[in-house]
PDB file of C-alpha atoms in Angstrom:
ATOM      1  CA  MET Z   1      -9.113 -14.155 -14.292  1.00  0.00           C
ATOM      2  CA  ALA Z   2      -9.068 -17.979 -15.486  1.00  0.00           C
ATOM      3  CA  THR Z   3     -11.897 -19.149 -17.881  1.00  0.00           C
ATOM      4  CA  ARG Z   4     -14.550 -21.870 -16.671  1.00  0.00           C
ATOM      5  CA  LYS Z   5     -11.718 -24.205 -19.290  1.00  0.00           C
ATOM      6  CA  ASP Z   6      -9.011 -22.767 -17.491  1.00  0.00           C
ATOM      7  CA  ARG Z   7     -10.524 -24.333 -13.789  1.00  0.00           C
ATOM      8  CA  ARG Z   8     -11.495 -27.478 -15.764  1.00  0.00           C
ATOM      9  CA  LYS Z   9      -8.228 -28.409 -16.725  1.00  0.00           C
ATOM     10  CA  LYS Z  10      -7.427 -28.444 -13.575  1.00  0.00           C
ATOM     11  CA  LYS Z  11     -10.910 -31.212 -12.090  1.00  0.00           C
ATOM     12  CA  ARG Z  12      -9.993 -34.390 -11.664  1.00  0.00           C
ATOM     13  CA  LYS Z  13     -10.538 -36.854 -14.849  1.00  0.00           C
ATOM     14  CA  TRP Z  14     -13.927 -37.779 -15.331  1.00  0.00           C
ATOM     15  CA  LEU Z  15     -15.723 -40.902 -15.863  1.00  0.00           C
ATOM     16  CA  TRP Z  16     -13.905 -44.449 -16.882  1.00  0.00           C
ATOM     17  CA  VAL Z  17     -15.110 -43.320 -20.920  1.00  0.00           C
ATOM     18  CA  SER Z  18     -12.313 -40.995 -20.247  1.00  0.00           C
ATOM     19  CA  LEU Z  19      -9.577 -43.232 -21.044  1.00  0.00           C
ATOM     20  CA  ALA Z  20      -8.500 -40.964 -24.477  1.00  0.00           C
ATOM     21  CA  VAL Z  21      -8.062 -37.939 -22.139  1.00  0.00           C
ATOM     22  CA  VAL Z  22      -6.004 -39.874 -19.710  1.00  0.00           C
ATOM     23  CA  LEU Z  23      -3.168 -41.530 -22.097  1.00  0.00           C
ATOM     24  CA  LEU Z  24      -2.682 -38.318 -23.597  1.00  0.00           C
ATOM     25  CA  VAL Z  25      -1.252 -37.153 -20.352  1.00  0.00           C
ATOM     26  CA  ALA Z  26       0.548 -40.181 -19.635  1.00  0.00           C
ATOM     27  CA  GLY Z  27       3.710 -40.673 -19.339  1.00  0.00           C
ATOM     28  CA  GLY Z  28       5.905 -42.997 -21.852  1.00  0.00           C
ATOM     29  CA  SER Z  29       7.114 -43.015 -25.669  1.00  0.00           C
ATOM     30  CA  ALA Z  30       4.993 -41.408 -28.614  1.00  0.00           C
ATOM     31  CA  ALA Z  31       5.071 -43.922 -30.458  1.00  0.00           C
ATOM     32  CA  TYR Z  32       3.906 -46.341 -27.666  1.00  0.00           C
ATOM     33  CA  LEU Z  33       0.927 -43.991 -26.962  1.00  0.00           C
ATOM     34  CA  TYR Z  34      -0.304 -44.216 -30.238  1.00  0.00           C
ATOM     35  CA  SER Z  35      -0.174 -47.964 -30.156  1.00  0.00           C
ATOM     36  CA  ILE Z  36      -2.163 -47.982 -27.201  1.00  0.00           C
ATOM     37  CA  TYR Z  37      -4.176 -44.228 -28.816  1.00  0.00           C
ATOM     38  CA  ARG Z  38      -4.879 -46.271 -31.815  1.00  0.00           C
ATOM     39  CA  ASN Z  39      -6.184 -49.986 -29.942  1.00  0.00           C
ATOM     40  CA  VAL Z  40      -8.841 -47.486 -28.070  1.00  0.00           C
ATOM     41  CA  LYS Z  41     -10.163 -46.197 -30.664  1.00  0.00           C
ATOM     42  CA  THR Z  42     -10.354 -48.879 -32.579  1.00  0.00           C
ATOM     43  CA  THR Z  43     -11.809 -51.467 -29.891  1.00  0.00           C
ATOM     44  CA  VAL Z  44     -14.647 -48.776 -28.768  1.00  0.00           C
ATOM     45  CA  ASP Z  45     -15.104 -47.629 -32.623  1.00  0.00           C
ATOM     46  CA  SER Z  46     -16.091 -51.177 -33.311  1.00  0.00           C
ATOM     47  CA  GLU Z  47     -17.220 -53.502 -30.982  1.00  0.00           C
ATOM     48  CA  ILE Z  48     -18.266 -51.267 -28.944  1.00  0.00           C
ATOM     49  CA  HIS Z  49     -19.762 -48.694 -30.838  1.00  0.00           C
ATOM     50  CA  LYS Z  50     -23.698 -49.801 -32.064  1.00  0.00           C
ATOM     51  CA  LYS Z  51     -26.642 -47.374 -32.842  1.00  0.00           C
ATOM     52  CA  VAL Z  52     -29.431 -46.803 -32.474  1.00  0.00           C
ATOM     53  CA  SER Z  53     -32.461 -45.181 -34.703  1.00  0.00           C
ATOM     54  CA  GLY Z  54     -34.301 -43.736 -31.976  1.00  0.00           C
ATOM     55  CA  ILE Z  55     -31.416 -40.699 -31.057  1.00  0.00           C
ATOM     56  CA  ASP Z  56     -30.149 -38.110 -34.118  1.00  0.00           C
ATOM     57  CA  HIS Z  57     -27.055 -38.600 -33.555  1.00  0.00           C
ATOM     58  CA  GLN Z  58     -25.915 -35.301 -35.274  1.00  0.00           C
ATOM     59  CA  VAL Z  59     -27.984 -33.786 -32.732  1.00  0.00           C
ATOM     60  CA  THR Z  60     -26.209 -35.254 -30.138  1.00  0.00           C
ATOM     61  CA  GLU Z  61     -23.256 -33.823 -31.840  1.00  0.00           C
ATOM     62  CA  LYS Z  62     -24.223 -30.714 -31.651  1.00  0.00           C
ATOM     63  CA  LYS Z  63     -24.468 -30.296 -28.291  1.00  0.00           C
ATOM     64  CA  VAL Z  64     -21.546 -32.343 -27.027  1.00  0.00           C
ATOM     65  CA  GLU Z  65     -19.997 -29.034 -28.939  1.00  0.00           C
ATOM     66  CA  ASP Z  66     -21.487 -26.068 -27.504  1.00  0.00           C
ATOM     67  CA  GLU Z  67     -21.777 -27.876 -24.116  1.00  0.00           C
ATOM     68  CA  GLU Z  68     -25.154 -27.482 -23.716  1.00  0.00           C
ATOM     69  CA  PRO Z  69     -26.653 -30.756 -21.271  1.00  0.00           C
ATOM     70  CA  ILE Z  70     -27.150 -33.907 -22.631  1.00  0.00           C
ATOM     71  CA  ASN Z  71     -29.237 -37.397 -21.334  1.00  0.00           C
ATOM     72  CA  VAL Z  72     -27.997 -41.012 -21.632  1.00  0.00           C
ATOM     73  CA  LEU Z  73     -29.666 -43.902 -20.536  1.00  0.00           C
ATOM     74  CA  LEU Z  74     -27.423 -46.630 -18.369  1.00  0.00           C
ATOM     75  CA  LEU Z  75     -29.277 -50.489 -18.645  1.00  0.00           C
ATOM     76  CA  GLY Z  76     -26.978 -52.640 -16.819  1.00  0.00           C
ATOM     77  CA  VAL Z  77     -28.538 -56.016 -18.495  1.00  0.00           C
ATOM     78  CA  ASP Z  78     -28.542 -59.462 -16.350  1.00  0.00           C
ATOM     79  CA  GLU Z  79     -27.370 -61.513 -19.301  1.00  0.00           C
ATOM     80  CA  ARG Z  80     -26.658 -65.297 -18.270  1.00  0.00           C
ATOM     81  CA  GLU Z  81     -26.155 -68.076 -20.109  1.00  0.00           C
ATOM     82  CA  HIS Z  82     -29.113 -68.496 -22.772  1.00  0.00           C
ATOM     83  CA  ASP Z  83     -31.183 -65.506 -21.561  1.00  0.00           C
ATOM     84  CA  THR Z  84     -31.806 -62.911 -24.018  1.00  0.00           C
ATOM     85  CA  GLY Z  85     -31.160 -60.684 -20.629  1.00  0.00           C
ATOM     86  CA  ARG Z  86     -33.266 -58.138 -19.493  1.00  0.00           C
ATOM     87  CA  SER Z  87     -32.291 -54.168 -17.867  1.00  0.00           C
ATOM     88  CA  ASP Z  88     -31.962 -54.996 -14.089  1.00  0.00           C
ATOM     89  CA  THR Z  89     -30.761 -50.992 -13.670  1.00  0.00           C
ATOM     90  CA  MET Z  90     -32.386 -48.579 -15.893  1.00  0.00           C
ATOM     91  CA  ILE Z  91     -31.346 -44.972 -14.696  1.00  0.00           C
ATOM     92  CA  VAL Z  92     -31.327 -41.637 -16.841  1.00  0.00           C
ATOM     93  CA  MET Z  93     -27.434 -39.544 -16.360  1.00  0.00           C
ATOM     94  CA  THR Z  94     -27.552 -36.019 -16.727  1.00  0.00           C
ATOM     95  CA  LEU Z  95     -24.293 -34.134 -17.411  1.00  0.00           C
ATOM     96  CA  ASP Z  96     -25.163 -30.159 -17.360  1.00  0.00           C
ATOM     97  CA  PRO Z  97     -21.248 -28.736 -17.248  1.00  0.00           C
ATOM     98  CA  ALA Z  98     -22.475 -24.852 -17.685  1.00  0.00           C
ATOM     99  CA  ASN Z  99     -23.295 -25.458 -13.575  1.00  0.00           C
ATOM    100  CA  ASP Z 100     -21.242 -28.633 -13.037  1.00  0.00           C
ATOM    101  CA  ARG Z 101     -23.751 -30.485 -12.263  1.00  0.00           C
ATOM    102  CA  MET Z 102     -25.035 -34.309 -12.631  1.00  0.00           C
ATOM    103  CA  GLN Z 103     -28.445 -36.038 -11.721  1.00  0.00           C
ATOM    104  CA  MET Z 104     -29.241 -39.755 -11.911  1.00  0.00           C
ATOM    105  CA  VAL Z 105     -32.492 -40.638 -12.427  1.00  0.00           C
ATOM    106  CA  SER Z 106     -33.957 -44.093 -11.104  1.00  0.00           C
ATOM    107  CA  ILE Z 107     -37.057 -46.109 -13.311  1.00  0.00           C
ATOM    108  CA  PRO Z 108     -38.332 -48.663 -11.107  1.00  0.00           C
ATOM    109  CA  ARG Z 109     -37.430 -52.286 -13.265  1.00  0.00           C
ATOM    110  CA  ASP Z 110     -41.166 -53.461 -12.614  1.00  0.00           C
ATOM    111  CA  THR Z 111     -43.345 -50.164 -14.071  1.00  0.00           C
ATOM    112  CA  ARG Z 112     -45.595 -50.468 -16.343  1.00  0.00           C
ATOM    113  CA  THR Z 113     -45.512 -48.858 -19.411  1.00  0.00           C
ATOM    114  CA  LYS Z 114     -46.758 -48.511 -23.456  1.00  0.00           C
ATOM    115  CA  ILE Z 115     -42.971 -50.709 -24.798  1.00  0.00           C
ATOM    116  CA  VAL Z 116     -43.085 -48.217 -27.942  1.00  0.00           C
ATOM    117  CA  GLY Z 117     -42.775 -51.549 -30.877  1.00  0.00           C
ATOM    118  CA  LYS Z 118     -44.254 -53.493 -28.901  1.00  0.00           C
ATOM    119  CA  GLY Z 119     -47.735 -52.346 -28.531  1.00  0.00           C
ATOM    120  CA  ILE Z 120     -48.347 -53.492 -25.702  1.00  0.00           C
ATOM    121  CA  MET Z 121     -48.431 -52.298 -20.766  1.00  0.00           C
ATOM    122  CA  ASP Z 122     -45.730 -54.525 -19.883  1.00  0.00           C
ATOM    123  CA  LYS Z 123     -42.587 -54.091 -16.931  1.00  0.00           C
ATOM    124  CA  ILE Z 124     -40.682 -51.244 -18.585  1.00  0.00           C
ATOM    125  CA  ASN Z 125     -37.457 -53.786 -17.482  1.00  0.00           C
ATOM    126  CA  HIS Z 126     -38.796 -55.901 -21.182  1.00  0.00           C
ATOM    127  CA  ALA Z 127     -38.641 -53.629 -23.693  1.00  0.00           C
ATOM    128  CA  TYR Z 128     -34.506 -54.657 -23.297  1.00  0.00           C
ATOM    129  CA  ALA Z 129     -35.486 -58.590 -23.957  1.00  0.00           C
ATOM    130  CA  PHE Z 130     -38.229 -57.678 -26.625  1.00  0.00           C
ATOM    131  CA  GLY Z 131     -36.155 -55.361 -28.641  1.00  0.00           C
ATOM    132  CA  GLY Z 132     -32.337 -54.554 -27.559  1.00  0.00           C
ATOM    133  CA  SER Z 133     -30.981 -51.095 -26.851  1.00  0.00           C
ATOM    134  CA  ASP Z 134     -33.532 -49.508 -29.325  1.00  0.00           C
ATOM    135  CA  MET Z 135     -36.916 -50.663 -27.978  1.00  0.00           C
ATOM    136  CA  SER Z 136     -35.811 -49.412 -24.776  1.00  0.00           C
ATOM    137  CA  VAL Z 137     -34.170 -45.891 -25.592  1.00  0.00           C
ATOM    138  CA  ASN Z 138     -37.809 -45.638 -27.088  1.00  0.00           C
ATOM    139  CA  THR Z 139     -40.100 -46.863 -23.888  1.00  0.00           C
ATOM    140  CA  VAL Z 140     -37.606 -44.697 -21.522  1.00  0.00           C
ATOM    141  CA  GLU Z 141     -38.559 -41.643 -24.444  1.00  0.00           C
ATOM    142  CA  ASN Z 142     -42.030 -42.175 -24.668  1.00  0.00           C
ATOM    143  CA  PHE Z 143     -42.695 -42.903 -20.198  1.00  0.00           C
ATOM    144  CA  LEU Z 144     -40.946 -40.491 -19.661  1.00  0.00           C
ATOM    145  CA  ASP Z 145     -41.358 -37.497 -22.355  1.00  0.00           C
ATOM    146  CA  ILE Z 146     -38.219 -36.979 -22.786  1.00  0.00           C
ATOM    147  CA  SER Z 147     -34.784 -37.078 -25.082  1.00  0.00           C
ATOM    148  CA  LEU Z 148     -32.454 -38.948 -24.923  1.00  0.00           C
ATOM    149  CA  ASP Z 149     -28.246 -38.432 -26.538  1.00  0.00           C
ATOM    150  CA  TYR Z 150     -26.198 -41.917 -25.990  1.00  0.00           C
ATOM    151  CA  TYR Z 151     -27.443 -44.653 -24.100  1.00  0.00           C
ATOM    152  CA  VAL Z 152     -24.562 -47.115 -22.408  1.00  0.00           C
ATOM    153  CA  ARG Z 153     -25.637 -50.512 -21.933  1.00  0.00           C
ATOM    154  CA  MET Z 154     -23.612 -52.636 -19.557  1.00  0.00           C
ATOM    155  CA  ASN Z 155     -23.264 -56.370 -18.818  1.00  0.00           C
ATOM    156  CA  MET Z 156     -23.576 -56.955 -14.996  1.00  0.00           C
ATOM    157  CA  GLU Z 157     -20.460 -59.298 -14.659  1.00  0.00           C
ATOM    158  CA  GLY Z 158     -18.779 -56.612 -16.919  1.00  0.00           C
ATOM    159  CA  LEU Z 159     -19.571 -54.413 -13.839  1.00  0.00           C
ATOM    160  CA  SER Z 160     -18.002 -57.018 -11.631  1.00  0.00           C
ATOM    161  CA  GLN Z 161     -15.153 -57.335 -13.374  1.00  0.00           C
ATOM    162  CA  MET Z 162     -15.130 -53.472 -13.996  1.00  0.00           C
ATOM    163  CA  VAL Z 163     -15.196 -53.641  -9.608  1.00  0.00           C
ATOM    164  CA  ASP Z 164     -11.624 -55.785  -9.377  1.00  0.00           C
ATOM    165  CA  LEU Z 165     -10.060 -53.663 -12.057  1.00  0.00           C
ATOM    166  CA  VAL Z 166     -10.531 -50.561  -9.787  1.00  0.00           C
ATOM    167  CA  GLY Z 167      -9.269 -52.464  -7.081  1.00  0.00           C
ATOM    168  CA  GLY Z 168     -12.462 -53.075  -5.172  1.00  0.00           C
ATOM    169  CA  ILE Z 169     -14.139 -49.910  -3.627  1.00  0.00           C
ATOM    170  CA  THR Z 170     -16.437 -49.193  -0.714  1.00  0.00           C
ATOM    171  CA  VAL Z 171     -19.371 -48.357  -0.172  1.00  0.00           C
ATOM    172  CA  GLN Z 172     -21.680 -47.938   2.274  1.00  0.00           C
ATOM    173  CA  ASN Z 173     -24.609 -51.199   3.733  1.00  0.00           C
ATOM    174  CA  ASP Z 174     -27.518 -50.112   5.218  1.00  0.00           C
ATOM    175  CA  PHE Z 175     -28.333 -53.025   6.497  1.00  0.00           C
ATOM    176  CA  ALA Z 176     -26.974 -56.802   7.393  1.00  0.00           C
ATOM    177  CA  PHE Z 177     -27.672 -59.574   4.784  1.00  0.00           C
ATOM    178  CA  THR Z 178     -25.823 -63.054   3.070  1.00  0.00           C
ATOM    179  CA  GLN Z 179     -26.495 -63.147  -0.841  1.00  0.00           C
ATOM    180  CA  GLY Z 180     -24.830 -65.059  -2.880  1.00  0.00           C
ATOM    181  CA  GLY Z 181     -22.848 -67.201   0.105  1.00  0.00           C
ATOM    182  CA  TYR Z 182     -20.807 -63.606   1.096  1.00  0.00           C
ATOM    183  CA  ASN Z 183     -22.117 -61.903   4.082  1.00  0.00           C
ATOM    184  CA  PHE Z 184     -22.423 -58.070   4.259  1.00  0.00           C
ATOM    185  CA  PRO Z 185     -22.623 -56.578   7.776  1.00  0.00           C
ATOM    186  CA  LYS Z 186     -23.809 -53.692   7.818  1.00  0.00           C
ATOM    187  CA  GLY Z 187     -21.966 -49.881   7.926  1.00  0.00           C
ATOM    188  CA  GLN Z 188     -18.743 -49.651   5.265  1.00  0.00           C
ATOM    189  CA  ILE Z 189     -17.546 -52.234   3.358  1.00  0.00           C
ATOM    190  CA  GLU Z 190     -15.204 -52.738   0.462  1.00  0.00           C
ATOM    191  CA  LEU Z 191     -16.386 -54.744  -2.277  1.00  0.00           C
ATOM    192  CA  GLU Z 192     -14.516 -57.369  -4.611  1.00  0.00           C
ATOM    193  CA  GLY Z 193     -15.882 -57.986  -7.912  1.00  0.00           C
ATOM    194  CA  ASN Z 194     -18.128 -60.918  -6.865  1.00  0.00           C
ATOM    195  CA  GLU Z 195     -19.031 -58.797  -3.887  1.00  0.00           C
ATOM    196  CA  ALA Z 196     -20.656 -56.404  -5.691  1.00  0.00           C
ATOM    197  CA  LEU Z 197     -22.637 -58.030  -7.533  1.00  0.00           C
ATOM    198  CA  ALA Z 198     -24.191 -60.247  -5.013  1.00  0.00           C
ATOM    199  CA  TRP Z 199     -24.757 -57.131  -3.494  1.00  0.00           C
ATOM    200  CA  VAL Z 200     -26.215 -55.039  -6.267  1.00  0.00           C
ATOM    201  CA  ARG Z 201     -28.537 -58.267  -7.383  1.00  0.00           C
ATOM    202  CA  MET Z 202     -30.488 -59.272  -3.530  1.00  0.00           C
ATOM    203  CA  ARG Z 203     -33.481 -57.133  -4.167  1.00  0.00           C
ATOM    204  CA  TYR Z 204     -36.454 -59.355  -1.816  1.00  0.00           C
ATOM    205  CA  ASP Z 205     -35.079 -58.924   1.995  1.00  0.00           C
ATOM    206  CA  ASP Z 206     -34.704 -55.726   1.504  1.00  0.00           C
ATOM    207  CA  PRO Z 207     -37.156 -53.659   2.305  1.00  0.00           C
ATOM    208  CA  GLN Z 208     -36.833 -50.922   0.035  1.00  0.00           C
ATOM    209  CA  GLY Z 209     -37.180 -53.391  -2.805  1.00  0.00           C
ATOM    210  CA  ASP Z 210     -36.382 -52.861  -5.464  1.00  0.00           C
ATOM    211  CA  ALA Z 211     -35.522 -49.021  -4.250  1.00  0.00           C
ATOM    212  CA  GLY Z 212     -32.786 -50.450  -2.189  1.00  0.00           C
ATOM    213  CA  ARG Z 213     -31.341 -52.481  -4.857  1.00  0.00           C
ATOM    214  CA  ASN Z 214     -31.058 -49.384  -7.061  1.00  0.00           C
ATOM    215  CA  GLU Z 215     -29.316 -47.390  -4.395  1.00  0.00           C
ATOM    216  CA  ARG Z 216     -27.396 -49.486  -4.504  1.00  0.00           C
ATOM    217  CA  GLN Z 217     -26.106 -50.219  -8.169  1.00  0.00           C
ATOM    218  CA  ARG Z 218     -26.154 -46.545  -7.945  1.00  0.00           C
ATOM    219  CA  GLN Z 219     -23.607 -46.783  -5.553  1.00  0.00           C
ATOM    220  CA  VAL Z 220     -21.341 -49.498  -6.717  1.00  0.00           C
ATOM    221  CA  ILE Z 221     -21.471 -47.058 -10.563  1.00  0.00           C
ATOM    222  CA  GLN Z 222     -20.096 -43.841  -8.370  1.00  0.00           C
ATOM    223  CA  GLY Z 223     -17.387 -46.020  -6.899  1.00  0.00           C
ATOM    224  CA  VAL Z 224     -16.272 -46.714 -10.164  1.00  0.00           C
ATOM    225  CA  ILE Z 225     -16.212 -43.740 -11.414  1.00  0.00           C
ATOM    226  CA  ASN Z 226     -14.431 -42.349  -8.635  1.00  0.00           C
ATOM    227  CA  LYS Z 227     -11.485 -45.465  -8.305  1.00  0.00           C
ATOM    228  CA  GLY Z 228     -11.465 -44.914 -12.107  1.00  0.00           C
ATOM    229  CA  SER Z 229      -9.844 -41.576 -11.949  1.00  0.00           C
ATOM    230  CA  SER Z 230      -6.819 -42.569 -10.037  1.00  0.00           C
ATOM    231  CA  ILE Z 231      -6.001 -46.352 -11.422  1.00  0.00           C
ATOM    232  CA  ASN Z 232      -3.217 -46.615 -13.778  1.00  0.00           C
ATOM    233  CA  VAL Z 233      -5.193 -46.435 -17.374  1.00  0.00           C
ATOM    234  CA  VAL Z 234      -2.000 -47.205 -19.020  1.00  0.00           C
ATOM    235  CA  ASN Z 235      -0.334 -50.214 -17.569  1.00  0.00           C
ATOM    236  CA  ASN Z 236      -4.455 -52.039 -17.582  1.00  0.00           C
ATOM    237  CA  ILE Z 237      -5.631 -50.533 -20.191  1.00  0.00           C
ATOM    238  CA  GLY Z 238      -5.766 -54.125 -22.231  1.00  0.00           C
ATOM    239  CA  SER Z 239      -8.057 -55.440 -19.370  1.00  0.00           C
ATOM    240  CA  ILE Z 240     -10.102 -52.897 -19.108  1.00  0.00           C
ATOM    241  CA  MET Z 241     -10.401 -53.017 -23.184  1.00  0.00           C
ATOM    242  CA  ASP Z 242     -11.079 -56.585 -22.942  1.00  0.00           C
ATOM    243  CA  VAL Z 243     -13.797 -55.942 -20.185  1.00  0.00           C
ATOM    244  CA  PHE Z 244     -15.607 -53.085 -22.449  1.00  0.00           C
ATOM    245  CA  GLY Z 245     -15.010 -55.552 -25.912  1.00  0.00           C
ATOM    246  CA  GLU Z 246     -17.041 -58.295 -24.087  1.00  0.00           C
ATOM    247  CA  ASN Z 247     -19.816 -56.209 -22.352  1.00  0.00           C
ATOM    248  CA  VAL Z 248     -20.309 -52.481 -22.950  1.00  0.00           C
ATOM    249  CA  ALA Z 249     -22.271 -51.296 -25.741  1.00  0.00           C
ATOM    250  CA  THR Z 250     -22.841 -47.407 -26.990  1.00  0.00           C
ATOM    251  CA  ASN Z 251     -23.694 -45.118 -29.405  1.00  0.00           C
ATOM    252  CA  MET Z 252     -20.909 -42.998 -29.059  1.00  0.00           C
ATOM    253  CA  LYS Z 253     -17.844 -43.021 -30.639  1.00  0.00           C
ATOM    254  CA  PHE Z 254     -14.054 -43.368 -29.975  1.00  0.00           C
ATOM    255  CA  GLU Z 255     -14.519 -38.930 -30.707  1.00  0.00           C
ATOM    256  CA  ASP Z 256     -17.261 -38.803 -28.886  1.00  0.00           C
ATOM    257  CA  MET Z 257     -16.296 -40.311 -25.293  1.00  0.00           C
ATOM    258  CA  ARG Z 258     -12.861 -37.644 -25.657  1.00  0.00           C
ATOM    259  CA  ASN Z 259     -15.118 -34.839 -26.198  1.00  0.00           C
ATOM    260  CA  LEU Z 260     -16.360 -35.401 -23.465  1.00  0.00           C
ATOM    261  CA  ALA Z 261     -13.942 -36.738 -20.868  1.00  0.00           C
ATOM    262  CA  MET Z 262     -12.801 -32.806 -22.199  1.00  0.00           C
ATOM    263  CA  ASN Z 263     -15.447 -30.933 -21.834  1.00  0.00           C
ATOM    264  CA  TYR Z 264     -18.114 -33.005 -19.189  1.00  0.00           C
ATOM    265  CA  ARG Z 265     -15.707 -34.147 -16.192  1.00  0.00           C
ATOM    266  CA  SER Z 266     -17.107 -31.072 -13.703  1.00  0.00           C
ATOM    267  CA  ALA Z 267     -20.548 -32.920 -13.756  1.00  0.00           C
ATOM    268  CA  ARG Z 268     -19.700 -35.396 -11.897  1.00  0.00           C
ATOM    269  CA  GLU Z 269     -17.817 -32.621  -8.835  1.00  0.00           C
ATOM    270  CA  ASN Z 270     -22.247 -32.064  -7.578  1.00  0.00           C
ATOM    271  CA  LEU Z 271     -24.322 -35.818  -8.055  1.00  0.00           C
ATOM    272  CA  THR Z 272     -28.600 -35.530  -7.487  1.00  0.00           C
ATOM    273  CA  THR Z 273     -30.009 -38.689  -7.466  1.00  0.00           C
ATOM    274  CA  TYR Z 274     -33.323 -39.649  -7.393  1.00  0.00           C
ATOM    275  CA  GLN Z 275     -36.026 -42.712  -7.224  1.00  0.00           C
ATOM    276  CA  MET Z 276     -39.090 -43.195  -9.178  1.00  0.00           C
ATOM    277  CA  THR Z 277     -41.510 -44.624  -6.969  1.00  0.00           C
ATOM    278  CA  GLY Z 278     -44.989 -45.919  -7.218  1.00  0.00           C
ATOM    279  CA  GLN Z 279     -47.533 -48.647  -6.027  1.00  0.00           C
ATOM    280  CA  GLY Z 280     -47.135 -52.120  -6.388  1.00  0.00           C
ATOM    281  CA  THR Z 281     -49.922 -54.095  -7.449  1.00  0.00           C
ATOM    282  CA  ARG Z 282     -51.414 -57.399  -9.154  1.00  0.00           C
ATOM    283  CA  ILE Z 283     -52.703 -57.584 -12.912  1.00  0.00           C
ATOM    284  CA  ASN Z 284     -53.633 -61.733 -13.926  1.00  0.00           C
ATOM    285  CA  ASP Z 285     -51.440 -62.527 -10.780  1.00  0.00           C
ATOM    286  CA  ILE Z 286     -48.118 -61.065 -12.407  1.00  0.00           C
ATOM    287  CA  TYR Z 287     -46.633 -57.877 -10.432  1.00  0.00           C
ATOM    288  CA  TYR Z 288     -46.484 -53.963 -12.185  1.00  0.00           C
ATOM    289  CA  LEU Z 289     -45.099 -50.660  -9.917  1.00  0.00           C
ATOM    290  CA  GLN Z 290     -48.039 -48.485 -11.408  1.00  0.00           C
ATOM    291  CA  VAL Z 291     -46.708 -45.252 -11.096  1.00  0.00           C
ATOM    292  CA  PRO Z 292     -48.671 -42.194 -10.864  1.00  0.00           C
ATOM    293  CA  GLN Z 293     -48.662 -40.050 -13.681  1.00  0.00           C
ATOM    294  CA  SER Z 294     -48.161 -36.851 -10.802  1.00  0.00           C
ATOM    295  CA  GLU Z 295     -44.083 -39.043 -10.169  1.00  0.00           C
ATOM    296  CA  VAL Z 296     -44.248 -39.039 -14.052  1.00  0.00           C
ATOM    297  CA  LYS Z 297     -44.729 -36.151 -14.691  1.00  0.00           C
ATOM    298  CA  LYS Z 298     -42.678 -34.623 -11.623  1.00  0.00           C
ATOM    299  CA  THR Z 299     -39.553 -36.654 -12.091  1.00  0.00           C
ATOM    300  CA  HIS Z 300     -39.646 -35.290 -16.417  1.00  0.00           C
ATOM    301  CA  GLU Z 301     -40.023 -31.597 -14.950  1.00  0.00           C
ATOM    302  CA  MET Z 302     -36.615 -32.346 -12.732  1.00  0.00           C
ATOM    303  CA  ILE Z 303     -34.928 -33.707 -16.289  1.00  0.00           C
ATOM    304  CA  LYS Z 304     -36.376 -31.147 -17.771  1.00  0.00           C
ATOM    305  CA  GLU Z 305     -34.454 -28.548 -15.218  1.00  0.00           C
ATOM    306  CA  TYR Z 306     -31.029 -29.692 -15.883  1.00  0.00           C
ATOM    307  CA  SER Z 307     -30.938 -31.071 -19.047  1.00  0.00           C
ATOM    308  CA  SER Z 308     -32.483 -26.808 -20.050  1.00  0.00           C
TER     309      SER Z 308
END
């Protein structure tokens, strides 16, 4: 009888961070593949890898070694010229390899909570503007009473470039609208990079507000993941690593990415998404989303159930 690991080897490749595994099975000369492997490893470990003080990497390494569930904070940062940027996308992604499942929980950007390290109550997405990925990690851990194992920060411009690199994506658009000079009809639509960026940035004309935009962001991320498993990575490796080096930061090292690609890729087969909710309010004429404690507790329990 085939073991669970044997069955995993036959499944489709996981996230686009699984470049190392693809390279090991790709055709071509050993010298050429080793050169690519070395260049990818160098780019990841010297340019992309950025530690954060709030995550104990040794604890995370042990979890990955034992193939235990892990929590990853995805930060989509809209950094523009002369602007520090804010984390417009905050998603806690839980990977549960034992049960071949993945959960993505979106935290609304306007959520009012304590900014850890700043000592004030503010919008949760301001944590990045105040203290970068470190403060974002600490604030999300405190808000949901969870432990994070990894974070991945990507500039939204980089996500646009990734859409182009995978040859565009297909998404489901719930209603027609215009944004950034592009018209998006209702229904299933094809998006290139700049179109995808405009599509996810639209917020104020969405009847669901921030929740609607978060759903579009999840669709783009999932579209890149799905298309990324089928592109010719070897022929596109230079462009991919250029995008990574300029737009991505993570506390993952190259070996971490390889281990996740090998042992956690089956988790993407069963994806569940959840959008946290709350009540809009104004304090000192500033808009916030007040998330009730009951919703915070519910979300904590959802993540705990996947990561236990």
